[in-house]
Coordinates of C-alpha atoms and ligand atoms in Angstrom, one line a residue:
M1 CA 29.7 -10.3 83.0
Q2 CA 29.5 -8.4 79.6
I3 CA 29.6 -10.2 76.1
P4 CA 32.0 -9.4 73.4
M5 CA 30.4 -7.4 70.7
N6 CA 30.6 -4.9 67.9
K7 CA 29.4 -1.6 68.6
V8 CA 28.4 1.5 66.8
C9 CA 30.1 4.7 67.9
K10 CA 27.7 7.0 69.4
K11 CA 29.8 10.0 68.1
C12 CA 30.6 9.2 64.6
G13 CA 28.6 6.1 63.7
T14 CA 31.6 3.9 62.9
G15 CA 31.6 0.3 64.0
Y16 CA 34.3 -0.9 66.5
E17 CA 35.0 -4.1 68.3
I18 CA 35.1 -4.9 72.2
T19 CA 36.7 -8.0 72.4
D20 CA 37.0 -10.8 75.2
D21 CA 40.3 -9.2 76.6
D22 CA 38.7 -5.9 76.5
L23 CA 35.7 -7.2 78.5
K24 CA 38.0 -8.7 81.1
F25 CA 39.9 -5.3 81.7
Y26 CA 36.5 -3.5 82.0
D27 CA 35.2 -6.0 84.3
R28 CA 38.5 -5.7 86.5
L29 CA 37.8 -2.3 86.9
Q30 CA 34.0 -2.5 87.1
I31 CA 33.3 -0.2 84.4
P32 CA 31.3 -0.8 81.2
S33 CA 32.6 -0.7 77.7
P34 CA 32.9 2.7 76.2
G35 CA 30.2 4.0 74.1
F36 CA 32.5 6.0 71.6
C37 CA 35.0 4.3 69.3
P38 CA 38.9 4.5 70.0
T39 CA 39.4 7.6 67.7
C40 CA 36.6 9.6 69.1
R41 CA 37.6 8.8 72.6
K42 CA 41.3 10.0 71.8
I43 CA 39.8 13.3 70.4
R44 CA 37.5 13.7 73.5
R45 CA 40.5 13.2 75.7
L46 CA 42.8 15.6 73.5
T47 CA 40.2 18.3 73.8
W48 CA 41.2 18.6 77.5
R49 CA 44.9 19.0 76.9
N50 CA 46.2 22.5 76.0
E51 CA 49.9 22.1 75.4
N52 CA 50.5 25.3 73.2
S53 CA 48.3 28.2 73.7
F54 CA 49.5 30.2 76.8
Y55 CA 48.2 33.6 78.1
S56 CA 49.5 36.3 80.2
R57 CA 47.1 36.9 83.2
K58 CA 46.8 37.4 87.0
C59 CA 47.0 34.9 89.8
D60 CA 43.5 35.0 91.3
L61 CA 45.1 34.8 94.6
C62 CA 48.2 36.8 95.0
G63 CA 47.6 39.1 91.9
K64 CA 51.0 38.5 90.4
S65 CA 51.2 38.6 86.6
I66 CA 51.7 35.0 85.5
I67 CA 51.7 32.9 82.2
S68 CA 48.9 30.3 82.1
V69 CA 47.1 27.8 79.8
F70 CA 43.8 29.3 80.8
S71 CA 43.2 32.7 78.8
P72 CA 42.2 35.7 80.9
D73 CA 38.6 35.5 79.6
K74 CA 37.9 32.0 81.1
P75 CA 35.5 31.9 83.9
H76 CA 38.0 29.5 85.9
K77 CA 39.7 30.8 89.1
V78 CA 43.3 30.3 88.2
Y79 CA 46.4 30.4 90.7
C80 CA 50.2 30.6 90.1
N81 CA 52.0 27.5 91.2
K82 CA 53.3 28.9 94.4
C83 CA 49.7 29.8 95.6
W84 CA 48.0 26.6 94.2
W85 CA 50.5 24.2 96.1
S86 CA 50.5 26.5 99.1
D87 CA 48.2 26.1 102.4
A88 CA 46.7 29.5 101.9
W89 CA 43.7 28.0 100.6
N90 CA 41.5 24.9 101.0
P91 CA 39.9 22.9 98.1
L92 CA 37.6 21.3 100.5
D93 CA 36.1 24.8 101.2
Y94 CA 34.4 24.2 97.8
G95 CA 32.8 21.1 98.6
T96 CA 29.3 20.6 97.3
D97 CA 26.5 17.9 97.9
F98 CA 25.6 15.7 94.9
D99 CA 22.0 16.5 93.4
F100 CA 20.4 13.4 92.2
S101 CA 18.0 15.4 90.0
R102 CA 20.8 16.7 87.5
P103 CA 23.3 14.9 85.3
F104 CA 26.9 14.2 86.9
F105 CA 28.8 16.2 84.2
E106 CA 26.9 19.6 84.5
Q107 CA 27.6 19.6 88.3
F108 CA 31.3 18.6 87.7
A109 CA 31.5 21.4 85.4
E110 CA 30.1 23.9 88.0
L111 CA 32.7 22.7 90.6
H112 CA 35.6 22.9 88.0
R113 CA 34.8 26.7 87.4
K114 CA 34.7 27.4 91.2
V115 CA 37.8 25.5 92.3
P116 CA 41.1 27.4 91.6
Q117 CA 43.3 25.8 88.7
L118 CA 46.7 25.5 88.4
A119 CA 48.0 28.0 85.9
M120 CA 50.5 25.8 84.3
M121 CA 51.5 22.0 84.8
N122 CA 55.0 22.5 86.0
D123 CA 57.4 22.5 88.9
D124 CA 59.0 25.8 88.4
G125 CA 60.7 26.9 91.5
V126 CA 60.5 23.5 93.1
G127 CA 62.1 21.0 90.7
S128 CA 62.7 23.0 87.9
E129 CA 64.5 26.2 87.4
N130 CA 63.8 29.1 85.0
C131 CA 61.1 27.0 83.2
E132 CA 58.0 29.2 83.7
Y133 CA 56.7 29.0 80.2
C134 CA 56.6 25.1 80.0
Q135 CA 53.7 22.9 80.2
D136 CA 53.4 19.3 81.6
F137 CA 57.0 19.7 82.7
S138 CA 59.3 18.5 85.5
F139 CA 62.9 18.3 86.4
G140 CA 64.1 20.9 83.9
K141 CA 66.4 24.0 83.7
N142 CA 66.6 26.9 81.6
C143 CA 63.6 25.9 79.1
Y144 CA 61.3 28.1 77.1
L145 CA 58.0 26.6 75.4
V146 CA 58.8 23.1 76.1
T147 CA 56.1 20.7 76.8
A148 CA 55.2 17.1 77.9
A149 CA 58.8 17.0 79.1
W150 CA 61.1 16.2 81.9
E151 CA 65.0 16.1 82.7
I152 CA 65.6 18.4 79.9
R153 CA 68.0 21.4 80.0
D154 CA 68.8 24.5 78.0
S155 CA 66.1 23.7 75.5
L156 CA 63.4 25.6 73.4
Y157 CA 60.3 24.8 71.4
C158 CA 60.5 21.4 72.2
N159 CA 57.7 18.6 73.0
S160 CA 57.7 15.2 74.1
C161 CA 61.5 15.2 74.9
C162 CA 63.0 13.5 77.9
H163 CA 66.5 13.3 79.4
V164 CA 68.2 15.5 77.0
K165 CA 69.8 19.1 76.6
D166 CA 70.6 21.7 74.2
F167 CA 67.6 20.9 72.1
V168 CA 65.7 23.4 69.7
D169 CA 62.5 22.6 67.7
C170 CA 62.2 18.7 68.4
S171 CA 59.3 16.3 68.9
S172 CA 59.7 12.9 70.5
V173 CA 63.6 12.9 70.9
N174 CA 64.5 11.0 73.8
V175 CA 67.1 9.6 76.0
D176 CA 70.8 10.8 76.2
C177 CA 70.6 13.3 73.6
E178 CA 72.4 16.5 73.2
L179 CA 72.8 19.4 70.7
V180 CA 69.9 18.5 68.5
Y181 CA 67.8 20.7 66.1
E182 CA 64.6 20.1 64.1
S183 CA 64.3 16.1 64.8
T184 CA 61.6 13.8 65.4
N185 CA 60.9 10.4 66.9
S186 CA 64.7 9.6 67.6
Q187 CA 66.7 8.6 70.3
K188 CA 70.3 8.8 71.4
L189 CA 71.6 11.6 69.0
Y190 CA 74.5 14.0 69.6
H191 CA 75.0 17.1 67.3
C192 CA 72.6 16.4 64.6
A193 CA 69.7 18.2 62.7
F194 CA 66.8 17.4 60.5
L195 CA 66.7 13.9 61.4
E196 CA 63.7 11.5 62.0
L197 CA 63.4 7.9 63.1
S198 CA 67.1 7.7 63.8
Y199 CA 69.1 6.0 66.8
N200 CA 72.4 6.3 68.2
C201 CA 73.9 8.9 65.7
S202 CA 76.3 11.7 66.0
D203 CA 77.2 14.5 63.4
C204 CA 74.5 13.4 60.9
Y205 CA 72.2 16.0 59.2
F206 CA 69.4 15.5 57.0
G207 CA 68.5 11.7 57.6
A208 CA 66.0 9.2 58.2
D209 CA 66.0 5.8 59.5
L210 CA 69.7 6.0 60.5
R211 CA 71.2 3.7 63.0
G212 CA 74.7 3.9 64.5
C213 CA 75.7 6.5 62.0
K214 CA 78.4 9.2 62.0
N215 CA 79.0 12.1 59.8
C216 CA 76.2 11.2 57.2
F217 CA 74.7 14.0 55.2
M218 CA 71.3 13.4 53.3
C219 CA 71.2 9.7 54.1
V220 CA 68.3 7.4 54.3
G221 CA 68.1 3.7 55.7
L222 CA 71.8 3.4 56.6
R223 CA 73.4 1.2 59.3
N224 CA 76.7 1.9 61.2
K225 CA 78.2 4.0 58.4
E226 CA 80.4 7.0 58.3
F227 CA 81.2 9.7 55.8
Y228 CA 78.2 9.1 53.4
I229 CA 76.5 11.6 51.4
F230 CA 73.3 11.0 49.6
N231 CA 73.8 7.4 50.7
K232 CA 77.3 7.2 48.8
P233 CA 80.6 6.6 50.8
Y234 CA 83.4 9.1 50.7
S235 CA 86.9 9.0 52.4
K236 CA 87.2 11.4 55.3
E237 CA 88.9 14.2 53.4
E238 CA 86.3 14.0 50.4
Y239 CA 83.4 14.1 52.9
Q240 CA 85.0 17.2 54.8
K241 CA 85.6 19.0 51.5
K242 CA 82.0 18.2 50.0
N243 CA 80.3 19.0 53.5
A244 CA 81.6 22.5 53.6
G245 CA 79.6 23.1 50.4
F246 CA 76.7 22.4 52.5
Q247 CA 75.7 25.9 54.0
M248 CA 73.1 25.2 56.7
D249 CA 74.4 28.6 58.3
S250 CA 72.7 30.6 55.3
Y251 CA 68.9 30.7 55.6
R252 CA 68.3 30.6 51.9
E253 CA 70.6 27.6 51.5
L254 CA 68.9 25.8 54.3
Q255 CA 65.6 26.0 52.6
S256 CA 67.2 24.6 49.4
L257 CA 68.8 21.6 51.4
K258 CA 65.5 20.8 53.1
K259 CA 64.0 20.6 49.6
Q260 CA 66.5 18.3 48.2
F261 CA 66.5 16.3 51.2
Y262 CA 62.7 15.6 51.0
E263 CA 63.0 15.0 47.1
F264 CA 65.6 12.3 47.8
Y265 CA 63.7 10.7 50.8
V266 CA 60.6 10.4 48.8
Q267 CA 62.2 8.1 46.5
F268 CA 62.8 5.3 49.4
P269 CA 60.2 3.0 50.5
R270 CA 59.0 3.5 54.1
R271 CA 58.7 1.0 56.9
A272 CA 55.0 0.5 57.5
V273 CA 55.5 0.8 61.4
T274 CA 58.4 1.0 63.5
Q275 CA 58.5 -1.3 66.6
I276 CA 61.8 -2.0 68.2
N277 CA 62.4 -5.0 70.6
S278 CA 58.6 -5.3 70.8
E279 CA 56.5 -8.3 71.0
N280 CA 52.6 -8.7 69.8
C281 CA 52.1 -5.0 69.4
T282 CA 49.9 -3.1 67.0
G283 CA 51.2 0.6 66.4
D284 CA 54.3 2.7 65.7
N285 CA 57.2 3.9 67.4
L286 CA 57.0 1.3 70.0
Y287 CA 60.3 0.5 72.1
N288 CA 60.5 -2.7 74.4
C289 CA 56.8 -3.0 74.5
K290 CA 54.8 -6.2 74.8
D291 CA 51.2 -6.6 74.0
V292 CA 50.5 -2.9 73.2
T293 CA 48.4 -1.2 70.6
G294 CA 49.7 2.4 70.7
F295 CA 52.0 4.9 69.3
D296 CA 55.3 6.5 70.6
C297 CA 55.5 4.2 73.7
F298 CA 58.5 2.9 75.6
N299 CA 58.6 -0.3 77.9
S300 CA 54.7 -0.5 78.2
E301 CA 52.9 -3.9 78.7
Y302 CA 49.3 -5.2 78.0
C303 CA 47.9 -1.9 77.2
K304 CA 45.7 -0.6 74.3
Y305 CA 45.0 2.8 72.9
L306 CA 48.0 4.3 74.2
N307 CA 50.0 7.3 73.2
R308 CA 53.2 8.9 74.2
S309 CA 53.8 6.7 77.4
D310 CA 56.5 5.3 79.3
S311 CA 56.2 2.1 81.5
P312 CA 52.5 1.7 81.8
K313 CA 50.8 -1.5 82.4
N314 CA 47.4 -3.1 82.1
S315 CA 45.8 0.3 80.8
Y316 CA 43.5 1.6 78.2
D317 CA 43.1 5.1 76.6
L318 CA 45.9 7.2 78.0
W319 CA 47.6 9.9 76.6
Q320 CA 51.0 10.9 77.8
C321 CA 51.6 8.8 81.0
G322 CA 54.3 7.0 83.1
N323 CA 54.1 4.1 85.7
S324 CA 50.1 4.0 85.4
Q325 CA 48.5 0.6 86.1
W326 CA 45.1 -0.3 85.7
C327 CA 44.1 3.2 84.5
C328 CA 41.6 3.9 81.9
D329 CA 40.6 6.9 79.7
S330 CA 42.7 9.5 81.3
M331 CA 45.1 12.2 80.5
T332 CA 48.5 11.7 82.3
P333 CA 47.7 9.5 85.2
D334 CA 51.3 9.5 86.0
N335 CA 52.2 7.0 88.8
S336 CA 48.8 6.1 89.5
Y337 CA 46.7 2.9 90.0
E338 CA 43.1 2.1 89.3
T339 CA 42.6 5.7 88.1
C340 CA 39.9 6.5 85.4
F341 CA 38.4 9.3 83.6
T342 CA 40.9 11.7 84.8
V343 CA 43.0 14.7 83.9
W344 CA 46.5 15.3 85.5
C345 CA 46.0 13.1 88.2
W346 CA 49.4 11.9 89.6
K347 CA 50.3 9.4 92.4
D348 CA 46.6 8.5 93.1
K349 CA 44.9 5.3 93.8
N350 CA 41.2 4.6 92.8
V351 CA 40.5 8.1 91.9
F352 CA 37.7 8.5 89.1
Y353 CA 36.2 11.5 87.4
S354 CA 38.7 14.1 88.9
D355 CA 41.0 16.8 87.7
N356 CA 44.3 17.7 89.0
C357 CA 44.3 15.8 92.3
H358 CA 47.3 14.4 93.6
S359 CA 48.7 11.8 96.0
S360 CA 45.2 11.0 96.9
G361 CA 43.0 7.7 97.3
D362 CA 39.3 7.2 96.9
L363 CA 37.9 10.2 95.2
F364 CA 35.2 10.8 92.9
G365 CA 34.3 14.1 91.0
C366 CA 37.0 16.1 92.7
V367 CA 39.0 19.1 91.5
S368 CA 42.5 20.3 92.8
L369 CA 42.6 18.3 95.9
K370 CA 46.0 17.2 97.6
R371 CA 46.7 14.3 99.9
E372 CA 42.9 13.7 100.4
K373 CA 40.7 10.6 101.0
F374 CA 37.2 9.5 100.5
C375 CA 35.9 12.8 98.8
I376 CA 33.2 13.5 96.6
F377 CA 32.7 16.9 94.9
N378 CA 35.5 18.0 97.2
K379 CA 33.4 17.0 100.2
K380 CA 35.1 14.7 102.7
Y381 CA 33.1 11.5 103.9
T382 CA 33.9 8.5 106.3
K383 CA 34.8 5.5 104.2
E384 CA 31.2 4.0 104.5
E385 CA 29.4 7.1 103.6
Y386 CA 31.9 7.7 100.6
E387 CA 31.4 4.1 99.4
N388 CA 27.6 4.3 99.6
L389 CA 27.4 7.7 98.1
R390 CA 29.5 6.7 95.2
D391 CA 27.8 3.5 94.2
R392 CA 24.5 5.8 94.4
I393 CA 26.3 8.3 92.1
V394 CA 27.6 5.6 89.8
E395 CA 23.9 4.2 89.5
H396 CA 22.7 7.6 88.5
M397 CA 25.2 8.0 86.0
R398 CA 24.1 4.8 84.4
G399 CA 20.8 6.3 84.0
T400 CA 22.2 9.4 82.4
G401 CA 24.6 7.4 80.4
E402 CA 27.5 9.3 81.6
W403 CA 29.2 6.2 83.6
G404 CA 32.2 4.8 81.8
E405 CA 32.6 8.0 79.4
F406 CA 35.3 10.6 79.8
F407 CA 34.3 14.1 80.4
S408 CA 32.5 15.5 77.1
S409 CA 34.6 17.9 74.9
E410 CA 31.8 20.6 75.8
L411 CA 33.1 20.8 79.6
S412 CA 36.6 21.4 78.6
P413 CA 38.0 24.7 79.7
F414 CA 39.7 25.0 76.4
C415 CA 38.5 25.8 73.0
Y416 CA 39.2 23.1 70.3
N417 CA 42.0 25.1 68.6
E418 CA 43.7 25.6 71.8
T419 CA 44.2 21.9 72.2
L420 CA 46.1 18.9 71.0
A421 CA 42.8 17.8 69.1
Q422 CA 43.5 20.5 66.6
D423 CA 47.1 19.2 66.1
F424 CA 46.1 15.7 65.4
Y425 CA 42.5 16.0 64.0
P426 CA 42.4 19.7 62.5
L427 CA 39.1 21.5 61.9
T428 CA 38.1 24.8 60.5
K429 CA 36.2 27.3 62.7
E430 CA 33.2 26.1 60.7
Q431 CA 33.6 22.5 61.4
A432 CA 34.5 22.9 64.8
V433 CA 31.4 25.1 65.4
E434 CA 29.2 22.7 63.7
F435 CA 30.3 19.7 65.7
G436 CA 29.7 21.7 68.8
Y437 CA 33.1 22.6 69.8
A438 CA 34.1 26.2 71.2
W439 CA 36.5 28.1 69.1
K440 CA 39.3 30.6 70.0
E441 CA 39.5 33.7 67.6
E442 CA 43.1 35.1 67.1
D443 CA 43.5 38.5 66.2
F444 CA 46.2 38.8 63.5
R445 CA 45.5 42.4 63.0
S446 CA 47.4 43.5 66.2
N447 CA 50.5 41.8 64.9
K448 CA 53.2 44.2 64.2
P449 CA 55.5 44.4 60.9
Q450 CA 59.0 43.5 61.3
K451 CA 61.3 46.3 61.1
F452 CA 64.8 44.6 61.6
G453 CA 66.5 42.8 58.8
V454 CA 67.8 39.4 60.0
P455 CA 71.1 38.6 58.2
D456 CA 70.9 35.5 55.9
R457 CA 74.0 34.0 57.7
I458 CA 74.3 33.1 61.3
A459 CA 77.8 34.5 61.5
D460 CA 76.4 38.0 60.6
V461 CA 73.6 37.9 63.3
T462 CA 74.4 40.0 66.4
D463 CA 72.9 40.2 69.8
D464 CA 70.8 43.2 68.4
I465 CA 68.2 40.6 67.3
L466 CA 67.5 39.9 71.0
S467 CA 65.8 43.0 71.5
E468 CA 63.9 42.9 68.1
L469 CA 60.2 41.7 67.5
L470 CA 60.1 39.7 64.4
A471 CA 57.1 38.7 62.4
C472 CA 56.7 35.4 60.9
K473 CA 56.8 35.1 57.2
K474 CA 53.8 32.5 57.0
C475 CA 51.4 33.6 59.7
S476 CA 52.4 37.3 60.8
R477 CA 52.4 36.6 64.3
N478 CA 55.3 38.2 66.3
F479 CA 58.1 36.4 67.9
K480 CA 61.4 36.7 69.5
I481 CA 64.7 35.3 69.5
M482 CA 66.0 34.0 73.0
P483 CA 69.3 34.5 74.3
L484 CA 69.7 30.8 74.7
E485 CA 68.3 30.0 71.4
L486 CA 70.7 32.5 69.5
K487 CA 73.5 30.8 71.5
F488 CA 72.6 27.4 70.1
Y489 CA 72.2 28.7 66.6
K490 CA 75.7 30.0 66.5
K491 CA 77.2 26.8 68.3
M492 CA 75.4 24.7 65.6
A493 CA 76.2 26.9 62.8
I494 CA 72.6 26.9 61.7
A495 CA 70.6 30.1 60.3
V496 CA 68.1 32.1 62.3
P497 CA 64.4 30.8 61.3
E498 CA 62.1 33.1 59.5
N499 CA 58.9 31.5 60.8
C500 CA 57.5 31.7 64.3
P501 CA 57.9 28.6 66.7
R502 CA 54.1 27.8 66.3
C503 CA 54.5 27.4 62.4
R504 CA 57.6 25.5 62.8
R505 CA 56.1 23.2 65.1
E506 CA 53.1 22.8 62.7
E507 CA 55.4 21.9 59.9
R508 CA 57.4 19.5 62.2
L509 CA 54.2 17.7 63.0
N510 CA 53.1 17.4 59.4
R511 CA 56.2 15.3 58.9
C512 CA 55.3 13.2 61.9
S513 CA 52.7 10.4 61.7
K514 CA 49.4 11.2 63.0
M515 CA 49.3 8.4 65.1
E516 CA 46.6 6.4 63.3
L517 CA 46.9 3.1 61.3
W518 CA 45.7 2.8 57.8
E519 CA 45.0 -0.7 56.0
R520 CA 47.0 -0.8 52.7
N521 CA 49.1 -3.2 50.7
C522 CA 52.9 -3.6 50.8
D523 CA 54.3 -1.8 47.6
N524 CA 56.8 -4.8 47.1
C525 CA 55.1 -7.9 47.9
G526 CA 51.4 -6.8 47.7
K527 CA 50.7 -8.2 51.4
K528 CA 48.0 -6.5 53.3
I529 CA 49.6 -4.3 56.0
K530 CA 48.7 -1.7 58.5
A531 CA 50.9 1.5 58.2
V532 CA 51.0 4.9 59.5
Y533 CA 50.9 6.4 56.0
P534 CA 47.6 6.4 54.3
P535 CA 47.2 5.2 51.1
D536 CA 47.3 8.8 49.5
A537 CA 50.4 9.8 51.4
G538 CA 52.5 9.9 48.1
V539 CA 55.2 7.4 49.5
K540 CA 55.9 3.9 48.7
V541 CA 55.3 1.7 52.2
Y542 CA 56.8 -1.8 52.5
C543 CA 56.0 -4.6 55.0
E544 CA 58.6 -5.4 57.8
E545 CA 60.1 -8.3 55.6
C546 CA 60.1 -6.5 52.4
Y547 CA 61.8 -3.3 54.2
L548 CA 64.5 -5.4 56.0
G549 CA 65.1 -7.2 52.5
E550 CA 64.9 -4.7 50.2
V551 CA 66.3 -1.5 51.8
L552 CA 68.7 -2.4 54.5
Ligands
ZN601 ZN1 33.6 7.3 66.7
ZN602 ZN1 49.7 33.6 93.0
ZN603 ZN1 54.0 31.6 62.0
ZN604 ZN1 56.2 -7.0 51.4

C-alpha cells in the first residue's frame, strides 16, 4: 500500500498531490503513482499524437503512393491501411527476446522502428468512404483533413467532431449538427457560423453561449430568443431587413464582422467553466459527467486528467477516448479495459506499454498486433511463461525508473511541432531543442506565389478556383479549394478564406481554452474560483452564481 503524498515533478520541478483516492486507483491497477505532474504527463502523451502533419510517401509493402502521419524521412516501416490490416505479413515475425542488461524503453524504440506502422489511423475503404486524408477517424463519408472524428459526412478541416454533416472549420462541435462553419465547443447546431459554447441553435451567426436560439446575429448569453441583433430584439421584418446588411458573402465584410463581434463579446463576463448536468467535477466543457477532472468530456464517471473523451469510467490520464475502463496514461484506448501506457490500443484487455495493438489481451511491450494473447516484444508465450517474464520485466523497470511512466517523448516517432503538444504547449524551435525535443523544419521557400485573384464575393467565385493553387496570406503555404468546400461556401453564402487550413485552425484554437485551469477571483463577488481563462486573458470572469444571476 502506498501513502498519500505531495510529490515534486521529475520533469518541471512543480509540486503536485497524490491523494488517497489516487492511490486506490493506482493500487487497483498495481502500478506506482507517476513521477511527472499532470501537465507534464499530458505533454508527454501529446508528443505521441500527430493529428495535423500529413505527408505523401510510399507503402513499404505494396509500393503504392499514400498519405501518412509518418514523413518519408522517418526510419519507420509504414504500410497502407489495406496492407497493414491484411494477412500478407505477420507482426510476430519481428518478435525479440527482452534483454535484462538494457532499459525497457530503449528496446521498445528499436522494436517500434522495425515493426510496420499504420500509415493513418482511419478505416477508409472499410467503415469509411472517400476519407483517406483523415486521422483518428471512422465511419465517415466524403471528408477531407478531418481528425479525431467519427460518424461524420461531407466535412472538411474539422477536429473532434462527431455525429455531424456539412461541416467546415469546426472544433469540438458534436451531436446532430448540420451546416456549420467556424464554430467551437457546441452541440446541436443547424445552419450556424462563428458560434462558440452554444447549444440547440439554428440560423445563428457570430454568437457565444447561446441556448435554444434561432435567427440571432452577434449575440452573447441569450436563452430561447429569436430575431436578436447585438442582444436587442427586433420584429421578424426588421431583423430580415437589418440582417441583409451584414454581408458574410464578402471576404472584406466578413473580416469587419469578425472584428465587431469580438469587440462586442469582450464586454461580457465569461463563465469560469462550463459544466452541464454534471456532478462533483473539476474542469471545463463537461456534459453529463460525475466525479471527473477533465476537459471536453461527455458521459464520464470517476475519471481524472481526462481530455476529449466519451463514456470512460474509472480511468486516469487519457486523451481522446471512448468507453475505456480502468485505463491509465494512454492515448485513445477505445473500448479497452485495464490498458495502461498505450497508444492506439483498441478493444484490448490487460495491455501495457504497447502501440497500435487491437482486439488483444495480455500484451506487454508490443507493436502492431491484432487478436493476440500473451505476447511480450511481439513474441508469443504460454500463459505461465508470459506472467513470469512480465513480472521480471516490471521488476527490471522499477530499477530503471521506467515502471509507471508513459513512453518518453524522445521515443516518439514525431517531432514536437508535428504533434498536438505544439498546439497546446507551443514552443519555439530553440526552446524545443533546449528541452530535448525533435523539431521538424518546414521549407517555406518552396511555396509558390498565388497567380489567381480570388473574387471578394462568393457569388463571383467560379469553378475555376478548383484548379488553382492559392497561397496563404498569413504563412505563404499553398492550399487548394476542394469541390465539396466550394459547394459549402456557396450554400452558406460565405466568402472563400484567404488563409490556409492550418492558419485557420491555429486561429480557432486560440479562441478555445487551452484546457488548463487558473486560480483567480470572480470579477463580480471576489470569490476564489478556478477558470479556463488565465488572469491576464483580458476578459471579465464570473463564478457560476454571479454568471447565472447577473448575465442571464
Ligand atoms: Zn511537471
Ligand atoms: Zn500497401
Ligand atoms: Zn497559413
Ligand atoms: Zn461571483
